[in-house]
Amino acid sequence: MLSPRLEENKWDLPHSYGSMYGVEEAQAMLEVLNEWAPTNNKRVREYESRFSTFVGASYGVATNSWGGAAHLVAIMMDIKEGDEIIVPAMAMSATANIFVREGAKIVFAESNPRTFNIDVEKLEEKITSKTKAIIIVHMCGQPCDMDPIVDIARRHGLLLVQDAAHAPGAMYKGKGLGEFGDYVIYSFHQAKNICTLGEGGMVVTNNKEWAEKLKKLRGHGAGLYIGVSNRMTEIQAAVGLVQLDRIKTHTETRRRLSYYINEFIRDIDGLSTPYEISDVYHVYHLYNLLVDEKRLGMTKNELMRYLWKKRRIMAISYYPTVNCLPPYKELGHGEGECPITEEMAARAIALPMSPRYTEADIEEMVTGIRDVVNMRKKGLI
Ligand SMILES: Cc1ncc(COP(=O)(O)O)c(C=O)c1O
């Protein structure tokens, strides 16, 4: 691997990133440099074809980022004043941002505190005569419960958009996520499971006409539409093609390491391991824990602080609920809108997770967590 492993910073943030490149990526990049490094050419087409097949969809449109792809989708939606889009409160700000910019009103829905994914039981009550679309997020890499979600979207005639930024290669009941819904959007940002040199994204769909229009919108609208400039470069696609060869092995490593962490953490009173619904292939972009402050004897912020101070383990507070972020408060959202999700977000942390790690690393990390918990129990910290 060319991406270096720095032993002394093993648990710091860049190490829990996806970005893992080898000589194959470097070789692929050199080939593109020799061709003057153009944008949006034969490798982009090949990457679109191979990636969309990998996730179970017919067509792919590669872009500069998830946000760039979502912008194309938002333009396709032709959002009018008053149109509502349902978004789970447990999401990234990006999941909602571009749709707000295009004029939509966001209606936040509760997420399930066990899976972190949209709570199907509480989804339908959010639908009104103004609802245009439902956006779901496969949080941490675990697929949402697709059958009831697809059923709700169909019954109400709503567009279904999947935010699969965390979930390349995830499967629901043996099917790729690209087999469901209208649009599925992926990110190849530096932290993701597949990386295309820091940025990148793709929207996949099974609708040929939509795919063709999305491609035009991506390149200024090709004189036919008012488009944007959200293309992927050839050098990114060349790297993406190599990353696609690695993804299965990397995902298996993420899964193996996650189940290994579960074994060690399960008996620490006050920490809940990730919950998987049945018949899904979870790709563990993030390994999320829930902290029970009373049983653990400290808050999640204290746990994060001591893990860093005492063992140099960088746990992250993923994610604050989108409705509570300042720009959303300015739009009239805020605390109390999705109380179950807000309570869950206040207890959620993500441990370092990357295919860089080995079982020995995991044992070291979990020992660090146990040490901190025991130090607290003994009143040493
Ligand atoms: C759930 C989710 N959606 C969307 C995005 C945005 O991806 P990008 O940075 O490629 O636009 C991210 C990235 O962090 C994400 O985690």
mmCIF file of C-alpha atoms and ligand atoms in Angstrom:
data_model
loop_
_atom_site.group_PDB
_atom_site.id
_atom_site.type_symbol
_atom_site.label_atom_id
_atom_site.label_comp_id
_atom_site.label_asym_id
_atom_site.label_seq_id
_atom_site.Cartn_x
_atom_site.Cartn_y
_atom_site.Cartn_z
ATOM 1 C CA MET A 1 0.000 0.000 0.000
ATOM 2 C CA LEU A 2 1.203 3.488 -0.754
ATOM 3 C CA SER A 3 -1.115 5.028 1.833
ATOM 4 C CA PRO A 4 1.224 4.998 4.814
ATOM 5 C CA ARG A 5 0.479 3.502 8.172
ATOM 6 C CA LEU A 6 1.764 5.726 10.955
ATOM 7 C CA GLU A 7 1.995 3.585 14.073
ATOM 8 C CA GLU A 8 2.223 6.514 16.458
ATOM 9 C CA ASN A 9 -1.014 8.044 15.098
ATOM 10 C CA LYS A 10 -2.879 4.814 14.566
ATOM 11 C CA TRP A 11 -6.126 5.924 16.201
ATOM 12 C CA ASP A 12 -6.172 9.472 14.888
ATOM 13 C CA LEU A 13 -8.750 10.538 12.337
ATOM 14 C CA PRO A 14 -6.974 10.072 8.977
ATOM 15 C CA HIS A 15 -6.383 6.448 9.893
ATOM 16 C CA SER A 16 -10.031 5.701 10.286
ATOM 17 C CA TYR A 17 -10.569 7.065 6.777
ATOM 18 C CA GLY A 18 -11.221 4.906 3.777
ATOM 19 C CA SER A 19 -8.520 6.327 1.460
ATOM 20 C CA MET A 20 -6.242 3.350 0.907
ATOM 21 C CA TYR A 21 -4.312 3.510 -2.309
ATOM 22 C CA GLY A 22 -1.625 1.271 -3.777
ATOM 23 C CA VAL A 23 0.727 1.171 -6.743
ATOM 24 C CA GLU A 24 -2.171 0.108 -8.956
ATOM 25 C CA GLU A 25 -3.903 3.467 -8.420
ATOM 26 C CA ALA A 26 -0.611 5.286 -9.053
ATOM 27 C CA GLN A 27 -0.116 3.326 -12.274
ATOM 28 C CA ALA A 28 -3.675 4.062 -13.393
ATOM 29 C CA MET A 29 -3.155 7.777 -12.686
ATOM 30 C CA LEU A 30 0.066 7.853 -14.697
ATOM 31 C CA GLU A 31 -1.706 6.412 -17.699
ATOM 32 C CA VAL A 32 -4.251 9.228 -17.557
ATOM 33 C CA LEU A 33 -1.512 11.832 -17.137
ATOM 34 C CA ASN A 34 0.085 10.480 -20.297
ATOM 35 C CA GLU A 35 -3.199 11.216 -22.049
ATOM 36 C CA TRP A 36 -3.239 14.823 -20.761
ATOM 37 C CA ALA A 37 -5.592 14.060 -17.886
ATOM 38 C CA PRO A 38 -8.937 14.962 -19.421
ATOM 39 C CA THR A 39 -12.321 15.027 -17.725
ATOM 40 C CA ASN A 40 -15.391 12.848 -18.246
ATOM 41 C CA ASN A 41 -14.132 10.433 -20.865
ATOM 42 C CA LYS A 42 -13.840 6.693 -21.517
ATOM 43 C CA ARG A 43 -12.751 5.790 -17.968
ATOM 44 C CA VAL A 44 -15.652 7.720 -16.473
ATOM 45 C CA ARG A 45 -17.991 5.735 -18.717
ATOM 46 C CA GLU A 46 -16.358 2.476 -17.691
ATOM 47 C CA TYR A 47 -16.514 3.425 -14.020
ATOM 48 C CA GLU A 48 -20.203 4.349 -14.351
ATOM 49 C CA SER A 49 -20.916 1.037 -15.996
ATOM 50 C CA ARG A 50 -18.948 -1.115 -13.535
ATOM 51 C CA PHE A 51 -20.030 0.713 -10.392
ATOM 52 C CA SER A 52 -23.722 0.738 -11.314
ATOM 53 C CA THR A 53 -23.560 -2.995 -12.056
ATOM 54 C CA PHE A 54 -21.814 -3.539 -8.710
ATOM 55 C CA VAL A 55 -24.673 -1.857 -6.820
ATOM 56 C CA GLY A 56 -27.427 -3.470 -8.897
ATOM 57 C CA ALA A 57 -28.516 -0.521 -11.064
ATOM 58 C CA SER A 58 -28.671 -0.112 -14.833
ATOM 59 C CA TYR A 59 -27.159 3.360 -15.217
ATOM 60 C CA GLY A 60 -24.606 5.482 -13.397
ATOM 61 C CA VAL A 61 -23.778 9.174 -13.676
ATOM 62 C CA ALA A 62 -20.425 10.012 -12.104
ATOM 63 C CA THR A 63 -19.912 13.421 -10.540
ATOM 64 C CA ASN A 64 -17.525 15.551 -8.527
ATOM 65 C CA SER A 65 -19.142 14.572 -5.174
ATOM 66 C CA TRP A 66 -22.284 13.205 -3.495
ATOM 67 C CA GLY A 67 -23.454 16.813 -3.235
ATOM 68 C CA GLY A 68 -22.827 17.307 -6.959
ATOM 69 C CA ALA A 69 -24.914 14.243 -7.800
ATOM 70 C CA ALA A 70 -27.654 15.299 -5.374
ATOM 71 C CA HIS A 71 -27.774 18.681 -7.083
ATOM 72 C CA LEU A 72 -28.525 16.966 -10.391
ATOM 73 C CA VAL A 73 -31.265 14.932 -8.705
ATOM 74 C CA ALA A 74 -32.716 18.075 -7.105
ATOM 75 C CA ILE A 75 -32.850 19.768 -10.542
ATOM 76 C CA MET A 76 -34.553 16.673 -11.988
ATOM 77 C CA MET A 77 -37.195 16.909 -9.260
ATOM 78 C CA ASP A 78 -38.282 20.355 -10.472
ATOM 79 C CA ILE A 79 -39.033 21.492 -6.929
ATOM 80 C CA LYS A 80 -41.782 24.108 -6.613
ATOM 81 C CA GLU A 81 -42.537 26.408 -3.692
ATOM 82 C CA GLY A 82 -44.237 24.500 -0.893
ATOM 83 C CA ASP A 83 -42.970 21.075 -2.003
ATOM 84 C CA GLU A 84 -42.026 18.944 0.966
ATOM 85 C CA ILE A 85 -39.256 16.373 1.151
ATOM 86 C CA ILE A 86 -39.009 13.938 4.044
ATOM 87 C CA VAL A 87 -35.477 13.459 5.418
ATOM 88 C CA PRO A 88 -34.486 11.483 8.531
ATOM 89 C CA ALA A 89 -33.204 13.695 11.339
ATOM 90 C CA MET A 90 -30.210 11.334 11.615
ATOM 91 C CA ALA A 91 -28.466 12.265 8.381
ATOM 92 C CA MET A 92 -25.671 14.516 7.251
ATOM 93 C CA SER A 93 -26.480 18.174 6.566
ATOM 94 C CA ALA A 94 -25.613 17.423 2.912
ATOM 95 C CA THR A 95 -28.560 15.012 2.708
ATOM 96 C CA ALA A 96 -30.974 17.941 2.991
ATOM 97 C CA ASN A 97 -28.912 21.012 1.955
ATOM 98 C CA ILE A 98 -29.158 21.017 -1.809
ATOM 99 C CA PHE A 99 -32.879 20.262 -1.758
ATOM 100 C CA VAL A 100 -33.387 23.285 0.520
ATOM 101 C CA ARG A 101 -31.318 25.396 -1.896
ATOM 102 C CA GLU A 102 -33.545 24.235 -4.744
ATOM 103 C CA GLY A 103 -36.575 25.429 -2.780
ATOM 104 C CA ALA A 104 -37.907 22.408 -0.894
ATOM 105 C CA LYS A 105 -39.301 22.428 2.608
ATOM 106 C CA ILE A 106 -37.686 19.671 4.649
ATOM 107 C CA VAL A 107 -39.879 17.579 6.910
ATOM 108 C CA PHE A 108 -37.710 15.705 9.390
ATOM 109 C CA ALA A 109 -38.624 12.149 10.342
ATOM 110 C CA GLU A 110 -37.536 10.119 13.349
ATOM 111 C CA SER A 111 -34.785 7.532 13.055
ATOM 112 C CA ASN A 112 -34.804 4.219 14.869
ATOM 113 C CA PRO A 113 -32.412 4.317 17.852
ATOM 114 C CA ARG A 114 -31.297 0.730 17.304
ATOM 115 C CA THR A 115 -30.479 0.905 13.599
ATOM 116 C CA PHE A 116 -29.911 4.700 13.230
ATOM 117 C CA ASN A 117 -32.021 4.429 10.042
ATOM 118 C CA ILE A 118 -35.367 6.089 9.298
ATOM 119 C CA ASP A 119 -38.126 4.687 11.513
ATOM 120 C CA VAL A 120 -40.524 3.055 9.075
ATOM 121 C CA GLU A 121 -43.307 3.008 11.687
ATOM 122 C CA LYS A 122 -43.183 6.804 11.983
ATOM 123 C CA LEU A 123 -42.610 7.643 8.321
ATOM 124 C CA GLU A 124 -46.116 7.596 6.900
ATOM 125 C CA GLU A 125 -47.460 10.146 9.400
ATOM 126 C CA LYS A 126 -45.083 12.734 7.872
ATOM 127 C CA ILE A 127 -46.645 12.471 4.411
ATOM 128 C CA THR A 128 -48.966 15.307 3.351
ATOM 129 C CA SER A 129 -50.531 16.371 0.069
ATOM 130 C CA LYS A 130 -47.399 18.475 -0.510
ATOM 131 C CA THR A 131 -44.869 15.658 -0.089
ATOM 132 C CA LYS A 132 -42.790 15.181 -3.211
ATOM 133 C CA ALA A 133 -40.075 12.767 -2.167
ATOM 134 C CA ILE A 134 -38.649 10.646 0.609
ATOM 135 C CA ILE A 135 -34.898 10.633 1.128
ATOM 136 C CA ILE A 136 -33.497 7.828 3.216
ATOM 137 C CA VAL A 137 -29.941 7.369 4.507
ATOM 138 C CA HIS A 138 -28.274 3.985 4.959
ATOM 139 C CA MET A 139 -26.519 5.099 8.110
ATOM 140 C CA CYS A 140 -23.094 3.679 8.880
ATOM 141 C CA GLY A 141 -23.462 1.285 5.923
ATOM 142 C CA GLN A 142 -26.526 -0.645 7.095
ATOM 143 C CA PRO A 143 -29.391 -0.760 4.565
ATOM 144 C CA CYS A 144 -32.715 0.686 5.647
ATOM 145 C CA ASP A 145 -35.687 -1.674 5.754
ATOM 146 C CA MET A 146 -36.404 -1.285 2.042
ATOM 147 C CA ASP A 147 -39.567 -3.380 1.515
ATOM 148 C CA PRO A 148 -41.902 -1.240 3.670
ATOM 149 C CA ILE A 149 -40.207 1.985 2.522
ATOM 150 C CA VAL A 150 -40.659 1.147 -1.173
ATOM 151 C CA ASP A 151 -44.253 0.155 -0.403
ATOM 152 C CA ILE A 152 -44.988 3.508 1.312
ATOM 153 C CA ALA A 153 -43.349 5.510 -1.497
ATOM 154 C CA ARG A 154 -45.322 3.590 -4.158
ATOM 155 C CA ARG A 155 -48.657 3.830 -2.371
ATOM 156 C CA HIS A 156 -48.313 7.590 -2.041
ATOM 157 C CA GLY A 157 -46.777 8.137 -5.485
ATOM 158 C CA LEU A 158 -43.572 9.616 -4.033
ATOM 159 C CA LEU A 159 -40.069 9.712 -5.424
ATOM 160 C CA LEU A 160 -37.608 7.640 -3.380
ATOM 161 C CA VAL A 161 -34.022 8.893 -3.141
ATOM 162 C CA GLN A 162 -31.406 6.877 -1.274
ATOM 163 C CA ASP A 163 -28.403 8.508 0.346
ATOM 164 C CA ALA A 164 -25.961 5.616 0.094
ATOM 165 C CA ALA A 165 -22.851 7.695 0.862
ATOM 166 C CA HIS A 166 -21.986 5.167 3.583
ATOM 167 C CA ALA A 167 -23.081 2.073 1.754
ATOM 168 C CA PRO A 168 -21.340 1.041 -1.500
ATOM 169 C CA GLY A 169 -21.931 -2.690 -1.884
ATOM 170 C CA ALA A 170 -24.508 -2.941 0.919
ATOM 171 C CA MET A 171 -27.353 -5.364 0.243
ATOM 172 C CA TYR A 172 -30.920 -5.840 1.376
ATOM 173 C CA LYS A 173 -32.357 -9.356 1.178
ATOM 174 C CA GLY A 174 -29.627 -10.299 -1.290
ATOM 175 C CA LYS A 175 -30.299 -7.335 -3.593
ATOM 176 C CA GLY A 176 -28.087 -4.336 -4.315
ATOM 177 C CA LEU A 177 -29.497 -0.971 -3.236
ATOM 178 C CA GLY A 178 -29.555 0.105 -6.884
ATOM 179 C CA GLU A 179 -32.463 -2.288 -7.418
ATOM 180 C CA PHE A 180 -34.741 -0.135 -5.241
ATOM 181 C CA GLY A 181 -36.290 3.283 -5.615
ATOM 182 C CA ASP A 182 -35.620 6.020 -8.129
ATOM 183 C CA TYR A 183 -32.167 7.441 -7.434
ATOM 184 C CA VAL A 184 -29.333 6.132 -5.265
ATOM 185 C CA ILE A 185 -26.489 8.553 -4.540
ATOM 186 C CA TYR A 186 -22.959 7.507 -3.538
ATOM 187 C CA SER A 187 -19.941 9.442 -2.280
ATOM 188 C CA PHE A 188 -16.280 8.707 -2.986
ATOM 189 C CA HIS A 189 -15.011 11.359 -0.567
ATOM 190 C CA GLN A 190 -11.694 10.692 1.190
ATOM 191 C CA ALA A 191 -13.401 9.202 4.250
ATOM 192 C CA LYS A 192 -15.643 6.779 2.376
ATOM 193 C CA ASN A 193 -15.346 3.053 1.613
ATOM 194 C CA ILE A 194 -14.400 3.790 -2.020
ATOM 195 C CA CYS A 195 -12.310 6.915 -2.601
ATOM 196 C CA THR A 196 -11.525 8.793 -5.810
ATOM 197 C CA LEU A 197 -8.736 11.131 -4.713
ATOM 198 C CA GLY A 198 -10.556 13.027 -1.999
ATOM 199 C CA GLU A 199 -13.794 13.806 -3.813
ATOM 200 C CA GLY A 200 -16.247 12.044 -6.092
ATOM 201 C CA GLY A 201 -19.784 10.795 -6.330
ATOM 202 C CA MET A 202 -22.292 8.941 -8.465
ATOM 203 C CA VAL A 203 -26.036 8.754 -8.865
ATOM 204 C CA VAL A 204 -27.435 5.480 -10.151
ATOM 205 C CA THR A 205 -30.899 4.838 -11.547
ATOM 206 C CA ASN A 206 -32.784 2.276 -13.616
ATOM 207 C CA ASN A 207 -34.435 4.890 -15.796
ATOM 208 C CA LYS A 208 -32.575 5.396 -19.080
ATOM 209 C CA GLU A 209 -34.129 8.768 -19.916
ATOM 210 C CA TRP A 210 -33.352 10.131 -16.469
ATOM 211 C CA ALA A 211 -29.753 8.941 -16.768
ATOM 212 C CA GLU A 212 -29.377 10.684 -20.109
ATOM 213 C CA LYS A 213 -30.793 13.932 -18.743
ATOM 214 C CA LEU A 214 -28.629 13.703 -15.612
ATOM 215 C CA LYS A 215 -25.562 13.424 -17.858
ATOM 216 C CA LYS A 216 -26.541 16.570 -19.735
ATOM 217 C CA LEU A 217 -27.274 18.475 -16.524
ATOM 218 C CA ARG A 218 -23.832 17.506 -15.228
ATOM 219 C CA GLY A 219 -22.179 19.298 -18.176
ATOM 220 C CA HIS A 220 -23.887 22.717 -18.033
ATOM 221 C CA GLY A 221 -27.103 21.264 -19.448
ATOM 222 C CA ALA A 222 -25.580 20.665 -22.926
ATOM 223 C CA GLY A 223 -27.453 23.715 -24.237
ATOM 224 C CA LEU A 224 -30.774 21.973 -23.584
ATOM 225 C CA TYR A 225 -31.260 22.619 -19.879
ATOM 226 C CA ILE A 226 -29.997 25.063 -17.266
ATOM 227 C CA GLY A 227 -27.377 22.729 -15.906
ATOM 228 C CA VAL A 228 -24.375 22.790 -13.641
ATOM 229 C CA SER A 229 -20.734 21.736 -13.915
ATOM 230 C CA ASN A 230 -20.405 18.635 -11.750
ATOM 231 C CA ARG A 231 -18.276 16.279 -13.815
ATOM 232 C CA MET A 232 -15.868 13.581 -12.641
ATOM 233 C CA THR A 233 -12.343 13.657 -14.058
ATOM 234 C CA GLU A 234 -10.691 10.753 -15.844
ATOM 235 C CA ILE A 235 -8.009 10.478 -13.201
ATOM 236 C CA GLN A 236 -10.667 10.060 -10.499
ATOM 237 C CA ALA A 237 -12.450 7.407 -12.549
ATOM 238 C CA ALA A 238 -9.173 5.572 -13.195
ATOM 239 C CA VAL A 239 -8.632 5.412 -9.432
ATOM 240 C CA GLY A 240 -12.260 4.448 -8.847
ATOM 241 C CA LEU A 241 -11.884 1.479 -11.185
ATOM 242 C CA VAL A 242 -8.958 0.161 -9.129
ATOM 243 C CA GLN A 243 -10.841 0.875 -5.896
ATOM 244 C CA LEU A 244 -13.716 -1.222 -7.214
ATOM 245 C CA ASP A 245 -11.320 -4.169 -7.421
ATOM 246 C CA ARG A 246 -10.506 -3.662 -3.751
ATOM 247 C CA ILE A 247 -13.939 -2.965 -2.309
ATOM 248 C CA LYS A 248 -15.044 -6.544 -1.626
ATOM 249 C CA THR A 249 -11.896 -7.358 0.353
ATOM 250 C CA HIS A 250 -12.016 -4.039 2.192
ATOM 251 C CA THR A 251 -15.673 -4.497 3.091
ATOM 252 C CA GLU A 252 -15.064 -8.017 4.365
ATOM 253 C CA THR A 253 -12.273 -6.616 6.574
ATOM 254 C CA ARG A 254 -14.591 -3.896 7.914
ATOM 255 C CA ARG A 255 -17.248 -6.501 8.711
ATOM 256 C CA ARG A 256 -14.807 -8.917 10.337
ATOM 257 C CA LEU A 257 -13.274 -6.163 12.488
ATOM 258 C CA SER A 258 -16.693 -4.816 13.481
ATOM 259 C CA TYR A 259 -17.888 -8.233 14.655
ATOM 260 C CA TYR A 260 -14.589 -8.609 16.499
ATOM 261 C CA ILE A 261 -15.145 -5.300 18.333
ATOM 262 C CA ASN A 262 -18.671 -6.498 19.222
ATOM 263 C CA GLU A 263 -17.233 -9.535 21.002
ATOM 264 C CA PHE A 264 -15.095 -7.376 23.290
ATOM 265 C CA ILE A 265 -17.521 -4.518 23.881
ATOM 266 C CA ARG A 266 -20.673 -6.576 24.424
ATOM 267 C CA ASP A 267 -20.024 -7.070 28.139
ATOM 268 C CA ILE A 268 -19.058 -3.464 28.939
ATOM 269 C CA ASP A 269 -22.057 -2.204 30.865
ATOM 270 C CA GLY A 270 -23.250 1.063 29.325
ATOM 271 C CA LEU A 271 -22.047 0.565 25.725
ATOM 272 C CA SER A 272 -24.409 -0.868 23.081
ATOM 273 C CA THR A 273 -22.922 -2.450 19.976
ATOM 274 C CA PRO A 274 -24.431 -1.822 16.493
ATOM 275 C CA TYR A 275 -27.730 -3.569 15.823
ATOM 276 C CA GLU A 276 -28.185 -5.301 12.464
ATOM 277 C CA ILE A 277 -31.612 -6.051 11.045
ATOM 278 C CA SER A 278 -31.972 -9.503 9.515
ATOM 279 C CA ASP A 279 -30.974 -10.335 5.966
ATOM 280 C CA VAL A 280 -28.816 -7.304 5.229
ATOM 281 C CA TYR A 281 -25.199 -6.957 4.192
ATOM 282 C CA HIS A 282 -23.921 -4.094 6.380
ATOM 283 C CA VAL A 283 -20.707 -2.560 5.010
ATOM 284 C CA TYR A 284 -19.617 -0.867 8.267
ATOM 285 C CA HIS A 285 -18.545 2.487 6.932
ATOM 286 C CA LEU A 286 -18.880 3.552 10.569
ATOM 287 C CA TYR A 287 -18.860 1.501 13.738
ATOM 288 C CA ASN A 288 -21.343 3.312 15.972
ATOM 289 C CA LEU A 289 -21.855 2.758 19.685
ATOM 290 C CA LEU A 290 -24.570 4.054 21.979
ATOM 291 C CA VAL A 291 -23.463 5.278 25.385
ATOM 292 C CA ASP A 292 -25.710 4.833 28.409
ATOM 293 C CA GLU A 293 -24.400 7.585 30.641
ATOM 294 C CA LYS A 294 -25.785 6.208 33.911
ATOM 295 C CA ARG A 295 -24.570 2.648 33.422
ATOM 296 C CA LEU A 296 -21.190 3.653 32.037
ATOM 297 C CA GLY A 297 -20.614 6.291 34.687
ATOM 298 C CA MET A 298 -19.734 9.021 32.194
ATOM 299 C CA THR A 299 -21.222 10.986 29.340
ATOM 300 C CA LYS A 300 -20.332 10.313 25.733
ATOM 301 C CA ASN A 301 -18.313 13.527 25.642
ATOM 302 C CA GLU A 302 -16.331 12.453 28.693
ATOM 303 C CA LEU A 303 -15.721 9.037 27.150
ATOM 304 C CA MET A 304 -14.495 10.658 23.931
ATOM 305 C CA ARG A 305 -12.312 13.099 25.837
ATOM 306 C CA TYR A 306 -10.667 10.413 28.000
ATOM 307 C CA LEU A 307 -10.193 8.018 25.094
ATOM 308 C CA TRP A 308 -8.218 10.753 23.371
ATOM 309 C CA LYS A 309 -6.343 12.052 26.419
ATOM 310 C CA LYS A 310 -5.414 8.693 27.910
ATOM 311 C CA ARG A 311 -5.106 6.393 24.898
ATOM 312 C CA ARG A 312 -4.961 8.687 21.852
ATOM 313 C CA ILE A 313 -8.080 6.982 20.456
ATOM 314 C CA MET A 314 -10.110 9.402 18.346
ATOM 315 C CA ALA A 315 -13.804 8.559 18.681
ATOM 316 C CA ILE A 316 -16.153 10.856 16.781
ATOM 317 C CA SER A 317 -19.558 12.259 17.599
ATOM 318 C CA TYR A 318 -21.495 11.227 14.466
ATOM 319 C CA TYR A 319 -23.945 12.926 13.669
ATOM 320 C CA PRO A 320 -25.828 15.812 15.290
ATOM 321 C CA THR A 321 -29.429 15.725 14.071
ATOM 322 C CA VAL A 322 -29.825 17.974 11.033
ATOM 323 C CA ASN A 323 -32.916 19.742 12.432
ATOM 324 C CA CYS A 324 -30.789 21.102 15.310
ATOM 325 C CA LEU A 325 -28.045 22.614 13.129
ATOM 326 C CA PRO A 326 -27.973 26.459 13.146
ATOM 327 C CA PRO A 327 -29.036 27.038 9.509
ATOM 328 C CA TYR A 328 -31.980 24.692 9.980
ATOM 329 C CA LYS A 329 -32.966 26.479 13.183
ATOM 330 C CA GLU A 330 -33.105 29.665 11.125
ATOM 331 C CA LEU A 331 -35.617 27.896 8.897
ATOM 332 C CA GLY A 332 -37.834 27.139 11.879
ATOM 333 C CA HIS A 333 -36.557 23.683 12.798
ATOM 334 C CA GLY A 334 -34.953 22.852 16.112
ATOM 335 C CA GLU A 335 -34.817 20.804 19.272
ATOM 336 C CA GLY A 336 -37.862 18.746 20.127
ATOM 337 C CA GLU A 337 -38.808 18.145 16.492
ATOM 338 C CA CYS A 338 -37.508 14.560 16.498
ATOM 339 C CA PRO A 339 -36.991 13.815 20.209
ATOM 340 C CA ILE A 340 -36.175 10.112 19.845
ATOM 341 C CA THR A 341 -33.454 10.776 17.268
ATOM 342 C CA GLU A 342 -32.108 13.749 19.215
ATOM 343 C CA GLU A 343 -31.762 11.593 22.331
ATOM 344 C CA MET A 344 -30.045 8.882 20.297
ATOM 345 C CA ALA A 345 -27.658 11.365 18.652
ATOM 346 C CA ALA A 346 -26.689 12.668 22.076
ATOM 347 C CA ARG A 347 -25.545 9.128 22.957
ATOM 348 C CA ALA A 348 -23.892 8.011 19.685
ATOM 349 C CA ILE A 349 -20.174 7.804 19.016
ATOM 350 C CA ALA A 350 -18.208 6.219 16.191
ATOM 351 C CA LEU A 351 -15.020 4.307 16.930
ATOM 352 C CA PRO A 352 -12.127 4.309 14.448
ATOM 353 C CA MET A 353 -12.959 1.876 11.635
ATOM 354 C CA SER A 354 -10.903 1.171 8.534
ATOM 355 C CA PRO A 355 -9.623 -1.800 6.549
ATOM 356 C CA ARG A 356 -6.183 -0.534 7.641
ATOM 357 C CA TYR A 357 -6.676 -2.162 11.013
ATOM 358 C CA THR A 358 -5.917 -5.722 12.033
ATOM 359 C CA GLU A 359 -7.338 -7.919 14.788
ATOM 360 C CA ALA A 360 -4.309 -6.961 16.926
ATOM 361 C CA ASP A 361 -5.157 -3.268 16.439
ATOM 362 C CA ILE A 362 -8.735 -3.916 17.490
ATOM 363 C CA GLU A 363 -7.571 -5.704 20.643
ATOM 364 C CA GLU A 364 -5.372 -2.710 21.430
ATOM 365 C CA MET A 365 -8.238 -0.257 20.860
ATOM 366 C CA VAL A 366 -10.716 -2.236 22.933
ATOM 367 C CA THR A 367 -8.172 -2.602 25.745
ATOM 368 C CA GLY A 368 -7.857 1.195 25.665
ATOM 369 C CA ILE A 369 -11.632 1.547 25.986
ATOM 370 C CA ARG A 370 -11.760 -0.947 28.872
ATOM 371 C CA ASP A 371 -8.897 0.858 30.625
ATOM 372 C CA VAL A 372 -10.681 4.201 30.419
ATOM 373 C CA VAL A 373 -13.976 2.715 31.651
ATOM 374 C CA ASN A 374 -12.192 0.978 34.567
ATOM 375 C CA MET A 375 -10.195 4.104 35.464
ATOM 376 C CA ARG A 376 -13.472 5.979 35.702
ATOM 377 C CA LYS A 377 -15.100 3.249 37.812
ATOM 378 C CA LYS A 378 -12.155 3.433 40.235
ATOM 379 C CA GLY A 379 -12.413 7.219 40.346
ATOM 380 C CA LEU A 380 -8.949 7.674 38.796
ATOM 381 C CA ILE A 381 -10.239 10.013 36.090
HETATM 382 C C1 LIG B 1 -24.630 10.469 4.821
HETATM 383 C C2 LIG B 1 -23.853 11.402 3.918
HETATM 384 N N1 LIG B 1 -24.488 11.975 2.877
HETATM 385 C C3 LIG B 1 -23.849 12.804 2.048
HETATM 386 C C4 LIG B 1 -22.511 13.108 2.224
HETATM 387 C C5 LIG B 1 -21.861 14.111 1.311
HETATM 388 O O1 LIG B 1 -20.883 13.539 0.509
HETATM 389 P P1 LIG B 1 -19.898 14.467 -0.381
HETATM 390 O O2 LIG B 1 -18.924 15.079 0.563
HETATM 391 O O3 LIG B 1 -19.281 13.515 -1.369
HETATM 392 O O4 LIG B 1 -20.743 15.498 -1.056
HETATM 393 C C6 LIG B 1 -21.809 12.515 3.256
HETATM 394 C C7 LIG B 1 -20.357 12.803 3.405
HETATM 395 O O5 LIG B 1 -19.779 12.977 4.398
HETATM 396 C C8 LIG B 1 -22.488 11.650 4.150
HETATM 397 O O6 LIG B 1 -21.861 11.092 5.180
#
